[in-house]
mmCIF file with all atom_site columns, C-alpha atoms in Angstrom:
data_model
loop_
_atom_site.group_PDB
_atom_site.id
_atom_site.type_symbol
_atom_site.label_atom_id
_atom_site.label_alt_id
_atom_site.label_comp_id
_atom_site.label_asym_id
_atom_site.label_entity_id
_atom_site.label_seq_id
_atom_site.pdbx_PDB_ins_code
_atom_site.Cartn_x
_atom_site.Cartn_y
_atom_site.Cartn_z
_atom_site.occupancy
_atom_site.B_iso_or_equiv
_atom_site.pdbx_formal_charge
_atom_site.auth_seq_id
_atom_site.auth_comp_id
_atom_site.auth_asym_id
_atom_site.auth_atom_id
_atom_site.pdbx_PDB_model_num
ATOM 1   C CA . MET A 1 1   ? -0.011  0.098  0.231  1.00 39.00 ? 1   MET A CA 1
ATOM 2   C CA . ALA A 1 2   ? 0.913   3.561  -0.678 1.00 44.00 ? 2   ALA A CA 1
ATOM 3   C CA . ASP A 1 3   ? 2.081   5.658  2.360  1.00 51.00 ? 3   ASP A CA 1
ATOM 4   C CA . VAL A 1 4   ? -0.577  7.030  4.011  1.00 55.00 ? 4   VAL A CA 1
ATOM 5   C CA . GLY A 1 5   ? -0.373  10.826 4.655  1.00 65.00 ? 5   GLY A CA 1
ATOM 6   C CA . SER A 1 6   ? -2.045  12.776 7.570  1.00 86.00 ? 6   SER A CA 1
ATOM 7   C CA . LEU A 1 7   ? -4.840  15.026 8.179  1.00 93.00 ? 7   LEU A CA 1
ATOM 8   C CA . ASP A 1 8   ? -5.417  18.648 8.281  1.00 95.00 ? 8   ASP A CA 1
ATOM 9   C CA . PHE A 1 9   ? -8.319  20.773 9.638  1.00 97.00 ? 9   PHE A CA 1
ATOM 10  C CA . GLU A 1 10  ? -9.231  24.388 8.054  1.00 97.00 ? 10  GLU A CA 1
ATOM 11  C CA . TYR A 1 11  ? -11.909 26.101 10.053 1.00 98.00 ? 11  TYR A CA 1
ATOM 12  C CA . LEU A 1 12  ? -14.330 27.569 7.685  1.00 98.00 ? 12  LEU A CA 1
ATOM 13  C CA . GLY A 1 13  ? -17.293 29.254 9.380  1.00 97.00 ? 13  GLY A CA 1
ATOM 14  C CA . ALA A 1 14  ? -19.955 29.032 11.873 1.00 98.00 ? 14  ALA A CA 1
ATOM 15  C CA . ASP A 1 15  ? -23.939 29.399 11.061 1.00 97.00 ? 15  ASP A CA 1
ATOM 16  C CA . VAL A 1 16  ? -27.198 28.187 13.003 1.00 97.00 ? 16  VAL A CA 1
ATOM 17  C CA . ASP A 1 17  ? -28.409 25.137 12.656 1.00 97.00 ? 17  ASP A CA 1
ATOM 18  C CA . CYS A 1 18  ? -32.450 25.605 12.087 1.00 95.00 ? 18  CYS A CA 1
ATOM 19  C CA . ALA A 1 19  ? -33.670 22.014 12.270 1.00 95.00 ? 19  ALA A CA 1
ATOM 20  C CA . ALA A 1 20  ? -31.559 21.147 15.874 1.00 95.00 ? 20  ALA A CA 1
ATOM 21  C CA . ALA A 1 21  ? -34.073 20.365 18.710 1.00 95.00 ? 21  ALA A CA 1
ATOM 22  C CA . SER A 1 22  ? -32.533 22.844 20.930 1.00 94.00 ? 22  SER A CA 1
ATOM 23  C CA . PRO A 1 23  ? -29.882 25.796 20.593 1.00 96.00 ? 23  PRO A CA 1
ATOM 24  C CA . THR A 1 24  ? -27.169 24.542 18.468 1.00 97.00 ? 24  THR A CA 1
ATOM 25  C CA . VAL A 1 25  ? -23.720 26.194 15.914 1.00 98.00 ? 25  VAL A CA 1
ATOM 26  C CA . ARG A 1 26  ? -22.695 24.327 13.447 1.00 98.00 ? 26  ARG A CA 1
ATOM 27  C CA . LEU A 1 27  ? -18.706 24.502 13.177 1.00 98.00 ? 27  LEU A CA 1
ATOM 28  C CA . ARG A 1 28  ? -17.622 24.542 9.427  1.00 98.00 ? 28  ARG A CA 1
ATOM 29  C CA . LEU A 1 29  ? -14.421 22.705 8.751  1.00 98.00 ? 29  LEU A CA 1
ATOM 30  C CA . ARG A 1 30  ? -12.443 21.276 5.855  1.00 98.00 ? 30  ARG A CA 1
ATOM 31  C CA . VAL A 1 31  ? -10.453 17.917 6.482  1.00 97.00 ? 31  VAL A CA 1
ATOM 32  C CA . THR A 1 32  ? -8.204  17.067 4.013  1.00 96.00 ? 32  THR A CA 1
ATOM 33  C CA . GLU A 1 33  ? -5.839  13.942 3.768  1.00 93.00 ? 33  GLU A CA 1
ATOM 34  C CA . SER A 1 34  ? -2.128  14.563 2.179  1.00 86.00 ? 34  SER A CA 1
ATOM 35  C CA . SER A 1 35  ? -1.351  11.849 0.313  1.00 85.00 ? 35  SER A CA 1
ATOM 36  C CA . GLY A 1 36  ? -4.659  10.996 -2.004 1.00 86.00 ? 36  GLY A CA 1
ATOM 37  C CA . GLN A 1 37  ? -5.403  7.825  -0.370 1.00 87.00 ? 37  GLN A CA 1
ATOM 38  C CA . PRO A 1 38  ? -9.106  7.020  0.521  1.00 91.00 ? 38  PRO A CA 1
ATOM 39  C CA . VAL A 1 39  ? -10.182 7.703  3.518  1.00 93.00 ? 39  VAL A CA 1
ATOM 40  C CA . HIS A 1 40  ? -12.910 5.167  4.636  1.00 93.00 ? 40  HIS A CA 1
ATOM 41  C CA . ALA A 1 41  ? -14.347 7.579  8.068  1.00 95.00 ? 41  ALA A CA 1
ATOM 42  C CA . VAL A 1 42  ? -13.052 9.419  10.501 1.00 96.00 ? 42  VAL A CA 1
ATOM 43  C CA . ALA A 1 43  ? -14.069 9.401  14.568 1.00 97.00 ? 43  ALA A CA 1
ATOM 44  C CA . LEU A 1 44  ? -13.274 12.639 14.872 1.00 97.00 ? 44  LEU A CA 1
ATOM 45  C CA . ARG A 1 45  ? -13.592 14.253 18.628 1.00 97.00 ? 45  ARG A CA 1
ATOM 46  C CA . THR A 1 46  ? -12.873 17.895 19.278 1.00 98.00 ? 46  THR A CA 1
ATOM 47  C CA . GLN A 1 47  ? -12.298 20.051 22.057 1.00 98.00 ? 47  GLN A CA 1
ATOM 48  C CA . VAL A 1 48  ? -13.607 23.394 21.897 1.00 98.00 ? 48  VAL A CA 1
ATOM 49  C CA . ARG A 1 49  ? -12.060 25.875 24.164 1.00 98.00 ? 49  ARG A CA 1
ATOM 50  C CA . VAL A 1 50  ? -12.860 29.861 24.466 1.00 98.00 ? 50  VAL A CA 1
ATOM 51  C CA . GLU A 1 51  ? -9.356  32.016 24.472 1.00 98.00 ? 51  GLU A CA 1
ATOM 52  C CA . PRO A 1 52  ? -10.721 35.252 26.112 1.00 97.00 ? 52  PRO A CA 1
ATOM 53  C CA . HIS A 1 53  ? -7.077  36.921 26.127 1.00 96.00 ? 53  HIS A CA 1
ATOM 54  C CA . ARG A 1 54  ? -7.313  36.766 22.007 1.00 96.00 ? 54  ARG A CA 1
ATOM 55  C CA . ARG A 1 55  ? -9.794  39.782 21.944 1.00 96.00 ? 55  ARG A CA 1
ATOM 56  C CA . ARG A 1 56  ? -10.648 43.264 22.876 1.00 95.00 ? 56  ARG A CA 1
ATOM 57  C CA . TYR A 1 57  ? -13.671 44.566 25.106 1.00 96.00 ? 57  TYR A CA 1
ATOM 58  C CA . ASP A 1 58  ? -15.370 47.380 25.830 1.00 95.00 ? 58  ASP A CA 1
ATOM 59  C CA . ASP A 1 59  ? -17.065 48.968 28.857 1.00 95.00 ? 59  ASP A CA 1
ATOM 60  C CA . GLU A 1 60  ? -20.313 47.026 28.845 1.00 96.00 ? 60  GLU A CA 1
ATOM 61  C CA . GLU A 1 61  ? -18.256 43.736 28.362 1.00 96.00 ? 61  GLU A CA 1
ATOM 62  C CA . GLU A 1 62  ? -15.627 44.623 30.613 1.00 95.00 ? 62  GLU A CA 1
ATOM 63  C CA . ALA A 1 63  ? -18.670 45.419 33.412 1.00 95.00 ? 63  ALA A CA 1
ATOM 64  C CA . ALA A 1 64  ? -20.579 41.681 32.505 1.00 95.00 ? 64  ALA A CA 1
ATOM 65  C CA . LEU A 1 65  ? -16.705 40.093 32.689 1.00 96.00 ? 65  LEU A CA 1
ATOM 66  C CA . VAL A 1 66  ? -16.124 41.248 36.238 1.00 95.00 ? 66  VAL A CA 1
ATOM 67  C CA . ASP A 1 67  ? -18.021 37.918 37.873 1.00 92.00 ? 67  ASP A CA 1
ATOM 68  C CA . LEU A 1 68  ? -15.449 35.527 35.539 1.00 95.00 ? 68  LEU A CA 1
ATOM 69  C CA . PHE A 1 69  ? -12.665 37.758 35.881 1.00 96.00 ? 69  PHE A CA 1
ATOM 70  C CA . GLY A 1 70  ? -12.249 40.734 37.847 1.00 95.00 ? 70  GLY A CA 1
ATOM 71  C CA . SER A 1 71  ? -11.445 43.819 37.516 1.00 93.00 ? 71  SER A CA 1
ATOM 72  C CA . ARG A 1 72  ? -9.300  44.766 34.446 1.00 94.00 ? 72  ARG A CA 1
ATOM 73  C CA . SER A 1 73  ? -6.313  45.506 36.648 1.00 93.00 ? 73  SER A CA 1
ATOM 74  C CA . ARG A 1 74  ? -6.126  41.887 36.929 1.00 95.00 ? 74  ARG A CA 1
ATOM 75  C CA . TRP A 1 75  ? -7.051  40.479 33.941 1.00 95.00 ? 75  TRP A CA 1
ATOM 76  C CA . GLY A 1 76  ? -3.066  39.886 32.572 1.00 93.00 ? 76  GLY A CA 1
ATOM 77  C CA . GLN A 1 77  ? -3.219  36.723 35.443 1.00 94.00 ? 77  GLN A CA 1
ATOM 78  C CA . THR A 1 78  ? -7.105  35.810 34.886 1.00 95.00 ? 78  THR A CA 1
ATOM 79  C CA . LEU A 1 79  ? -8.051  35.312 31.312 1.00 95.00 ? 79  LEU A CA 1
ATOM 80  C CA . LYS A 1 80  ? -7.459  32.265 31.208 1.00 95.00 ? 80  LYS A CA 1
ATOM 81  C CA . PRO A 1 81  ? -8.453  29.434 28.418 1.00 97.00 ? 81  PRO A CA 1
ATOM 82  C CA . LEU A 1 82  ? -12.454 28.228 29.597 1.00 97.00 ? 82  LEU A CA 1
ATOM 83  C CA . GLN A 1 83  ? -13.538 24.812 28.486 1.00 97.00 ? 83  GLN A CA 1
ATOM 84  C CA . LEU A 1 84  ? -16.603 25.491 25.959 1.00 97.00 ? 84  LEU A CA 1
ATOM 85  C CA . ALA A 1 85  ? -17.157 21.771 25.284 1.00 96.00 ? 85  ALA A CA 1
ATOM 86  C CA . PHE A 1 86  ? -16.529 18.337 23.583 1.00 97.00 ? 86  PHE A CA 1
ATOM 87  C CA . VAL A 1 87  ? -17.893 17.255 20.407 1.00 97.00 ? 87  VAL A CA 1
ATOM 88  C CA . SER A 1 88  ? -17.713 14.003 18.579 1.00 97.00 ? 88  SER A CA 1
ATOM 89  C CA . HIS A 1 89  ? -18.108 13.398 14.754 1.00 97.00 ? 89  HIS A CA 1
ATOM 90  C CA . LEU A 1 90  ? -18.243 10.797 12.418 1.00 97.00 ? 90  LEU A CA 1
ATOM 91  C CA . VAL A 1 91  ? -16.999 12.326 9.301  1.00 97.00 ? 91  VAL A CA 1
ATOM 92  C CA . PRO A 1 92  ? -17.928 10.512 5.934  1.00 96.00 ? 92  PRO A CA 1
ATOM 93  C CA . SER A 1 93  ? -15.460 8.630  3.484  1.00 95.00 ? 93  SER A CA 1
ATOM 94  C CA . PHE A 1 94  ? -13.892 10.868 1.031  1.00 95.00 ? 94  PHE A CA 1
ATOM 95  C CA . THR A 1 95  ? -10.767 11.190 -1.094 1.00 93.00 ? 95  THR A CA 1
ATOM 96  C CA . GLY A 1 96  ? -8.600  14.257 -0.910 1.00 94.00 ? 96  GLY A CA 1
ATOM 97  C CA . SER A 1 97  ? -10.734 16.431 1.069  1.00 96.00 ? 97  SER A CA 1
ATOM 98  C CA . ILE A 1 98  ? -14.199 16.976 2.317  1.00 97.00 ? 98  ILE A CA 1
ATOM 99  C CA . GLU A 1 99  ? -16.541 20.153 4.273  1.00 98.00 ? 99  GLU A CA 1
ATOM 100 C CA . THR A 1 100 ? -18.348 18.956 7.065  1.00 98.00 ? 100 THR A CA 1
ATOM 101 C CA . SER A 1 101 ? -19.986 20.695 10.204 1.00 97.00 ? 101 SER A CA 1
ATOM 102 C CA . LEU A 1 102 ? -19.199 19.787 14.169 1.00 97.00 ? 102 LEU A CA 1
ATOM 103 C CA . ALA A 1 103 ? -22.703 20.605 15.875 1.00 97.00 ? 103 ALA A CA 1
ATOM 104 C CA . LEU A 1 104 ? -21.950 22.726 19.060 1.00 97.00 ? 104 LEU A CA 1
ATOM 105 C CA . PRO A 1 105 ? -24.598 22.795 21.666 1.00 96.00 ? 105 PRO A CA 1
ATOM 106 C CA . CYS A 1 106 ? -25.378 26.282 22.707 1.00 95.00 ? 106 CYS A CA 1
ATOM 107 C CA . SER A 1 107 ? -26.765 26.665 26.527 1.00 92.00 ? 107 SER A CA 1
ATOM 108 C CA . TYR A 1 108 ? -27.525 29.085 29.093 1.00 90.00 ? 108 TYR A CA 1
ATOM 109 C CA . ASP A 1 109 ? -26.415 27.315 31.761 1.00 89.00 ? 109 ASP A CA 1
ATOM 110 C CA . PHE A 1 110 ? -24.219 29.924 33.564 1.00 87.00 ? 110 PHE A CA 1
ATOM 111 C CA . ASP A 1 111 ? -22.258 27.077 36.043 1.00 86.00 ? 111 ASP A CA 1
ATOM 112 C CA . VAL A 1 112 ? -19.864 26.725 32.820 1.00 91.00 ? 112 VAL A CA 1
ATOM 113 C CA . ALA A 1 113 ? -17.932 29.609 32.501 1.00 94.00 ? 113 ALA A CA 1
ATOM 114 C CA . ALA A 1 114 ? -17.778 29.387 28.820 1.00 96.00 ? 114 ALA A CA 1
ATOM 115 C CA . ASN A 1 115 ? -21.638 29.934 28.258 1.00 94.00 ? 115 ASN A CA 1
ATOM 116 C CA . LYS A 1 116 ? -21.553 32.902 30.488 1.00 94.00 ? 116 LYS A CA 1
ATOM 117 C CA . TYR A 1 117 ? -18.491 33.983 28.942 1.00 97.00 ? 117 TYR A CA 1
ATOM 118 C CA . LEU A 1 118 ? -20.481 34.048 25.557 1.00 97.00 ? 118 LEU A CA 1
ATOM 119 C CA . TYR A 1 119 ? -23.468 35.668 27.214 1.00 95.00 ? 119 TYR A CA 1
ATOM 120 C CA . SER A 1 120 ? -21.542 38.512 28.180 1.00 96.00 ? 120 SER A CA 1
ATOM 121 C CA . LEU A 1 121 ? -20.125 39.672 24.690 1.00 97.00 ? 121 LEU A CA 1
ATOM 122 C CA . VAL A 1 122 ? -22.254 42.450 23.079 1.00 95.00 ? 122 VAL A CA 1
ATOM 123 C CA . GLU A 1 123 ? -21.108 41.764 19.359 1.00 95.00 ? 123 GLU A CA 1
ATOM 124 C CA . GLY A 1 124 ? -17.968 40.730 17.498 1.00 96.00 ? 124 GLY A CA 1
ATOM 125 C CA . VAL A 1 125 ? -15.822 37.145 17.475 1.00 97.00 ? 125 VAL A CA 1
ATOM 126 C CA . ALA A 1 126 ? -16.073 34.732 20.217 1.00 98.00 ? 126 ALA A CA 1
ATOM 127 C CA . PRO A 1 127 ? -11.981 33.436 19.944 1.00 98.00 ? 127 PRO A CA 1
ATOM 128 C CA . LEU A 1 128 ? -12.144 29.700 19.809 1.00 98.00 ? 128 LEU A CA 1
ATOM 129 C CA . LEU A 1 129 ? -9.589  27.022 19.544 1.00 98.00 ? 129 LEU A CA 1
ATOM 130 C CA . LEU A 1 130 ? -10.373 23.804 18.219 1.00 98.00 ? 130 LEU A CA 1
ATOM 131 C CA . LEU A 1 131 ? -8.319  20.590 19.145 1.00 98.00 ? 131 LEU A CA 1
ATOM 132 C CA . PHE A 1 132 ? -8.687  17.520 17.595 1.00 97.00 ? 132 PHE A CA 1
ATOM 133 C CA . SER A 1 133 ? -8.167  13.868 18.200 1.00 96.00 ? 133 SER A CA 1
ATOM 134 C CA . GLY A 1 134 ? -9.782  10.648 17.436 1.00 96.00 ? 134 GLY A CA 1
ATOM 135 C CA . THR A 1 135 ? -8.998  7.564  15.022 1.00 95.00 ? 135 THR A CA 1
ATOM 136 C CA . TRP A 1 136 ? -9.203  7.506  11.074 1.00 94.00 ? 136 TRP A CA 1
ATOM 137 C CA . PHE A 1 137 ? -9.460  4.586  8.365  1.00 93.00 ? 137 PHE A CA 1
ATOM 138 C CA . SER A 1 138 ? -7.413  4.024  5.126  1.00 90.00 ? 138 SER A CA 1
ATOM 139 C CA . GLY A 1 139 ? -6.078  2.200  2.751  1.00 79.00 ? 139 GLY A CA 1
ATOM 140 C CA . THR A 1 140 ? -7.148  -0.035 -0.511 1.00 71.00 ? 140 THR A CA 1
ATOM 141 C CA . SER A 1 141 ? -9.326  -2.873 -1.069 1.00 66.00 ? 141 SER A CA 1
ATOM 142 C CA . GLY A 1 142 ? -8.571  -5.802 1.383  1.00 70.00 ? 142 GLY A CA 1
ATOM 143 C CA . SER A 1 143 ? -5.752  -3.619 3.089  1.00 76.00 ? 143 SER A CA 1
ATOM 144 C CA . LEU A 1 144 ? -7.130  -1.151 6.074  1.00 83.00 ? 144 LEU A CA 1
ATOM 145 C CA . THR A 1 145 ? -4.989  0.626  7.750  1.00 88.00 ? 145 THR A CA 1
ATOM 146 C CA . VAL A 1 146 ? -6.458  2.264  11.281 1.00 91.00 ? 146 VAL A CA 1
ATOM 147 C CA . LEU A 1 147 ? -4.790  5.685  12.779 1.00 91.00 ? 147 LEU A CA 1
ATOM 148 C CA . PRO A 1 148 ? -4.476  8.165  15.273 1.00 94.00 ? 148 PRO A CA 1
ATOM 149 C CA . ILE A 1 149 ? -4.917  11.722 14.348 1.00 94.00 ? 149 ILE A CA 1
ATOM 150 C CA . SER A 1 150 ? -1.872  13.339 15.560 1.00 90.00 ? 150 SER A CA 1
ATOM 151 C CA . TRP A 1 151 ? -1.960  15.239 19.150 1.00 88.00 ? 151 TRP A CA 1
ATOM 152 C CA . ASP A 1 152 ? -0.887  18.585 17.845 1.00 92.00 ? 152 ASP A CA 1
ATOM 153 C CA . LYS A 1 153 ? -3.731  18.986 15.363 1.00 95.00 ? 153 LYS A CA 1
ATOM 154 C CA . GLU A 1 154 ? -5.540  22.113 16.450 1.00 97.00 ? 154 GLU A CA 1
ATOM 155 C CA . VAL A 1 155 ? -6.812  25.342 14.708 1.00 97.00 ? 155 VAL A CA 1
ATOM 156 C CA . THR A 1 156 ? -8.403  29.003 15.913 1.00 97.00 ? 156 THR A CA 1
ATOM 157 C CA . ALA A 1 157 ? -12.001 29.705 15.164 1.00 97.00 ? 157 ALA A CA 1
ATOM 158 C CA . GLY A 1 158 ? -13.938 32.513 15.590 1.00 97.00 ? 158 GLY A CA 1
ATOM 159 C CA . LEU A 1 159 ? -17.820 32.508 16.429 1.00 98.00 ? 159 LEU A CA 1
ATOM 160 C CA . PRO A 1 160 ? -19.725 35.444 15.742 1.00 98.00 ? 160 PRO A CA 1
ATOM 161 C CA . VAL A 1 161 ? -21.139 36.701 18.873 1.00 97.00 ? 161 VAL A CA 1
ATOM 162 C CA . GLU A 1 162 ? -24.592 37.636 16.620 1.00 97.00 ? 162 GLU A CA 1
ATOM 163 C CA . THR A 1 163 ? -24.493 33.612 15.366 1.00 98.00 ? 163 THR A CA 1
ATOM 164 C CA . TRP A 1 164 ? -24.450 31.959 19.147 1.00 97.00 ? 164 TRP A CA 1
ATOM 165 C CA . ARG A 1 165 ? -27.395 34.925 20.312 1.00 96.00 ? 165 ARG A CA 1
ATOM 166 C CA . ALA A 1 166 ? -29.438 34.037 17.165 1.00 97.00 ? 166 ALA A CA 1
ATOM 167 C CA . ALA A 1 167 ? -29.243 30.121 17.896 1.00 96.00 ? 167 ALA A CA 1
ATOM 168 C CA . MET A 1 168 ? -30.341 31.171 21.723 1.00 95.00 ? 168 MET A CA 1
ATOM 169 C CA . ASP A 1 169 ? -33.040 33.185 20.315 1.00 95.00 ? 169 ASP A CA 1
ATOM 170 C CA . GLN A 1 170 ? -34.320 30.607 17.520 1.00 94.00 ? 170 GLN A CA 1
ATOM 171 C CA . HIS A 1 171 ? -35.216 28.277 20.469 1.00 93.00 ? 171 HIS A CA 1
ATOM 172 C CA . PHE A 1 172 ? -35.775 31.111 23.561 1.00 91.00 ? 172 PHE A CA 1
ATOM 173 C CA . PRO A 1 173 ? -36.868 34.192 22.054 1.00 90.00 ? 173 PRO A CA 1
ATOM 174 C CA . GLY A 1 174 ? -36.879 37.093 24.015 1.00 86.00 ? 174 GLY A CA 1
ATOM 175 C CA . THR A 1 175 ? -36.149 35.481 27.228 1.00 85.00 ? 175 THR A CA 1
ATOM 176 C CA . ALA A 1 176 ? -33.383 33.295 29.434 1.00 81.00 ? 176 ALA A CA 1
ATOM 177 C CA . TRP A 1 177 ? -32.761 31.005 31.727 1.00 80.00 ? 177 TRP A CA 1
ATOM 178 C CA . LEU A 1 178 ? -31.910 30.641 35.620 1.00 81.00 ? 178 LEU A CA 1
ATOM 179 C CA . ARG A 1 179 ? -31.355 27.592 37.588 1.00 84.00 ? 179 ARG A CA 1
ATOM 180 C CA . LEU A 1 180 ? -32.267 27.710 40.786 1.00 86.00 ? 180 LEU A CA 1
ATOM 181 C CA . GLY A 1 181 ? -32.120 25.655 44.088 1.00 89.00 ? 181 GLY A CA 1
ATOM 182 C CA . ARG A 1 182 ? -35.365 23.508 44.892 1.00 93.00 ? 182 ARG A CA 1
ATOM 183 C CA . ASP A 1 183 ? -35.446 25.661 47.885 1.00 94.00 ? 183 ASP A CA 1
ATOM 184 C CA . THR A 1 184 ? -35.226 28.790 46.102 1.00 92.00 ? 184 THR A CA 1
ATOM 185 C CA . PHE A 1 185 ? -37.836 27.806 43.507 1.00 88.00 ? 185 PHE A CA 1
ATOM 186 C CA . ASP A 1 186 ? -40.475 26.341 46.039 1.00 92.00 ? 186 ASP A CA 1
ATOM 187 C CA . ALA A 1 187 ? -40.413 30.016 47.900 1.00 92.00 ? 187 ALA A CA 1
ATOM 188 C CA . LEU A 1 188 ? -40.527 32.231 44.677 1.00 90.00 ? 188 LEU A CA 1
ATOM 189 C CA . TYR A 1 189 ? -43.523 29.823 43.699 1.00 88.00 ? 189 TYR A CA 1
ATOM 190 C CA . ARG A 1 190 ? -45.090 30.244 46.773 1.00 92.00 ? 190 ARG A CA 1
ATOM 191 C CA . TYR A 1 191 ? -44.702 34.213 46.748 1.00 89.00 ? 191 TYR A CA 1
ATOM 192 C CA . ARG A 1 192 ? -45.713 33.999 42.895 1.00 90.00 ? 192 ARG A CA 1
ATOM 193 C CA . ALA A 1 193 ? -49.301 32.290 44.114 1.00 91.00 ? 193 ALA A CA 1
ATOM 194 C CA . GLY A 1 194 ? -49.623 33.785 47.016 1.00 90.00 ? 194 GLY A CA 1
ATOM 195 C CA . ASN A 1 195 ? -50.140 37.513 45.209 1.00 89.00 ? 195 ASN A CA 1
ATOM 196 C CA . ALA A 1 196 ? -52.014 36.296 42.364 1.00 89.00 ? 196 ALA A CA 1
ATOM 197 C CA . MET A 1 197 ? -49.332 36.730 39.759 1.00 87.00 ? 197 MET A CA 1
ATOM 198 C CA . VAL A 1 198 ? -49.629 35.516 35.942 1.00 85.00 ? 198 VAL A CA 1
ATOM 199 C CA . SER A 1 199 ? -45.627 35.035 35.547 1.00 87.00 ? 199 SER A CA 1
ATOM 200 C CA . TRP A 1 200 ? -42.156 34.519 37.049 1.00 86.00 ? 200 TRP A CA 1
ATOM 201 C CA . ASP A 1 201 ? -41.425 37.860 35.598 1.00 86.00 ? 201 ASP A CA 1
ATOM 202 C CA . GLU A 1 202 ? -44.163 39.765 37.464 1.00 90.00 ? 202 GLU A CA 1
ATOM 203 C CA . ALA A 1 203 ? -42.958 38.286 40.731 1.00 90.00 ? 203 ALA A CA 1
ATOM 204 C CA . VAL A 1 204 ? -39.493 38.164 40.139 1.00 91.00 ? 204 VAL A CA 1
ATOM 205 C CA . THR A 1 205 ? -39.532 42.387 39.043 1.00 90.00 ? 205 THR A CA 1
ATOM 206 C CA . ARG A 1 206 ? -41.655 43.119 42.117 1.00 91.00 ? 206 ARG A CA 1
ATOM 207 C CA . LEU A 1 207 ? -39.151 41.365 44.173 1.00 91.00 ? 207 LEU A CA 1
ATOM 208 C CA . LEU A 1 208 ? -36.472 43.270 42.805 1.00 91.00 ? 208 LEU A CA 1
ATOM 209 C CA . LYS A 1 209 ? -38.558 46.572 43.020 1.00 89.00 ? 209 LYS A CA 1
ATOM 210 C CA . GLU A 1 210 ? -38.886 45.692 46.654 1.00 89.00 ? 210 GLU A CA 1
ATOM 211 C CA . ALA A 1 211 ? -35.451 44.893 47.182 1.00 87.00 ? 211 ALA A CA 1
ATOM 212 C CA . ASP A 1 212 ? -34.168 48.858 45.780 1.00 84.00 ? 212 ASP A CA 1
ATOM 213 C CA . GLY A 1 213 ? -36.987 50.626 48.006 1.00 71.00 ? 213 GLY A CA 1
#
């Protein structure tokens, strides 16, 4: 069998997966095999990280990011990479190169620091790093070669903030989600029911007004 090359990855952009059952962004990739041998499949695993140090922030974003990174004077020490997701994907057979998409789930789960970071951005691009691993299968008929994806395969990427927001708004238009402890939720539910309020927004808004008063 001829020598088998290696896999290389190129980031092509991002868009909203309008057919997904939950908020999802597609990260588009081109995968290239350098020797011209047929690739039967690629079992691809991608670690997606946010790299906050790779962009600038305006005053509004700075205020929103205090909870994550502290004051701007500390950012030299605190702007560390944030883990966003691990995405598994099966790339179908190809020869030469193929375009494919990773399904990146989006969430309002603020217990995940990277989600809080994305929500805090007003505009521009969220800087990502895609680190690839997995296994790929090559070879001619009767001669199958199983190879690991090299540990040093990675690409920088940019997720437009408007794309992330569009994915969220498709499923949660004009709303956001907050996870509460059961006791806190029960107390809020009793407050809402006891005051004959028609929505959670009304209950929380009144509580905020009472706190400010």
